[in-house]
């Protein structure tokens, strides 16, 4: 939910009926799928660049498995 802006980067739903309706919308509308997908990708690339994610994982691994020389 924190990454999804309803109708901009994805579709939110409150219950099973809304999930089903949104799934049907996506299945029937290739332009909507493309627009939401492109907006979602742009958001993730802007907020979570690859280098930042890689550095974050490396920091976690280094803390979990200290290297002694």
CSV table of C-alpha atoms in Angstrom, one decimal:
chain,number,residue,atom,x,y,z
A,1,UNK,CA,0.0,0.0,0.0
A,2,UNK,CA,2.8,2.4,0.7
A,3,UNK,CA,4.0,2.2,-2.9
A,4,UNK,CA,0.6,2.2,-4.6
A,5,UNK,CA,-1.3,5.3,-5.4
A,6,UNK,CA,-4.7,4.2,-6.4
A,7,UNK,CA,-5.2,4.6,-10.2
A,8,UNK,CA,-1.7,6.0,-10.6
A,9,UNK,CA,0.8,3.3,-9.7
A,10,UNK,CA,-1.7,0.5,-9.1
A,11,UNK,CA,-5.1,-0.3,-7.9
A,12,UNK,CA,-6.1,-0.7,-4.3
A,13,UNK,CA,-9.0,-2.6,-3.0
A,14,UNK,CA,-10.9,-2.9,0.3
A,15,UNK,CA,-12.5,-6.3,-0.1
A,16,UNK,CA,-12.8,-9.4,-2.3
A,17,UNK,CA,-15.3,-7.8,-4.6
A,18,UNK,CA,-13.1,-4.8,-5.3
A,19,UNK,CA,-10.1,-7.1,-5.9
A,20,UNK,CA,-12.2,-9.0,-8.4
A,21,UNK,CA,-13.4,-5.9,-10.2
A,22,UNK,CA,-9.9,-4.4,-10.4
A,23,UNK,CA,-8.5,-7.7,-11.8
A,24,UNK,CA,-11.2,-7.7,-14.4
A,25,UNK,CA,-10.4,-4.1,-15.3
A,26,UNK,CA,-6.7,-5.0,-15.7
A,27,UNK,CA,-7.5,-8.1,-17.7
A,28,UNK,CA,-9.7,-6.1,-20.1
A,29,UNK,CA,-7.6,-3.0,-20.5
A,30,UNK,CA,-4.1,-3.3,-21.9
A,31,UNK,CA,-3.6,0.5,-21.8
A,32,UNK,CA,-4.4,0.6,-18.1
A,33,UNK,CA,-2.0,-2.2,-17.4
A,34,UNK,CA,0.8,-0.5,-19.4
A,35,UNK,CA,0.1,2.9,-17.7
A,36,UNK,CA,0.1,1.5,-14.2
A,37,UNK,CA,3.1,-0.7,-14.9
A,38,UNK,CA,5.1,2.2,-16.3
A,39,UNK,CA,4.2,4.5,-13.4
A,40,UNK,CA,5.0,1.8,-10.8
A,41,UNK,CA,8.3,1.0,-12.4
A,42,UNK,CA,9.3,4.7,-12.5
A,43,UNK,CA,8.3,5.1,-8.8
A,44,UNK,CA,10.4,2.2,-7.7
A,45,UNK,CA,13.4,3.2,-9.8
A,46,UNK,CA,13.2,6.7,-8.3
A,47,UNK,CA,12.8,5.7,-4.7
A,48,UNK,CA,14.9,2.5,-4.7
A,49,UNK,CA,17.8,2.8,-7.1
A,50,UNK,CA,19.6,-0.5,-7.7
A,51,UNK,CA,22.9,0.8,-6.2
A,52,UNK,CA,21.1,1.7,-3.0
A,53,UNK,CA,19.4,-1.7,-2.8
A,54,UNK,CA,22.6,-3.6,-3.4
A,55,UNK,CA,24.5,-1.5,-0.8
A,56,UNK,CA,21.7,-2.2,1.7
A,57,UNK,CA,21.8,-6.0,1.2
A,58,UNK,CA,25.6,-5.9,1.4
A,59,UNK,CA,25.4,-4.1,4.7
A,60,UNK,CA,23.0,-6.7,6.0
A,61,UNK,CA,25.2,-9.6,4.9
A,62,UNK,CA,28.3,-8.0,6.4
A,63,UNK,CA,26.6,-7.7,9.8
A,64,UNK,CA,25.3,-11.3,9.6
A,65,UNK,CA,28.5,-12.9,8.4
A,66,UNK,CA,31.5,-10.9,9.7
A,67,UNK,CA,34.6,-11.4,7.6
A,68,UNK,CA,37.8,-11.9,9.5
A,69,UNK,CA,41.1,-11.7,7.7
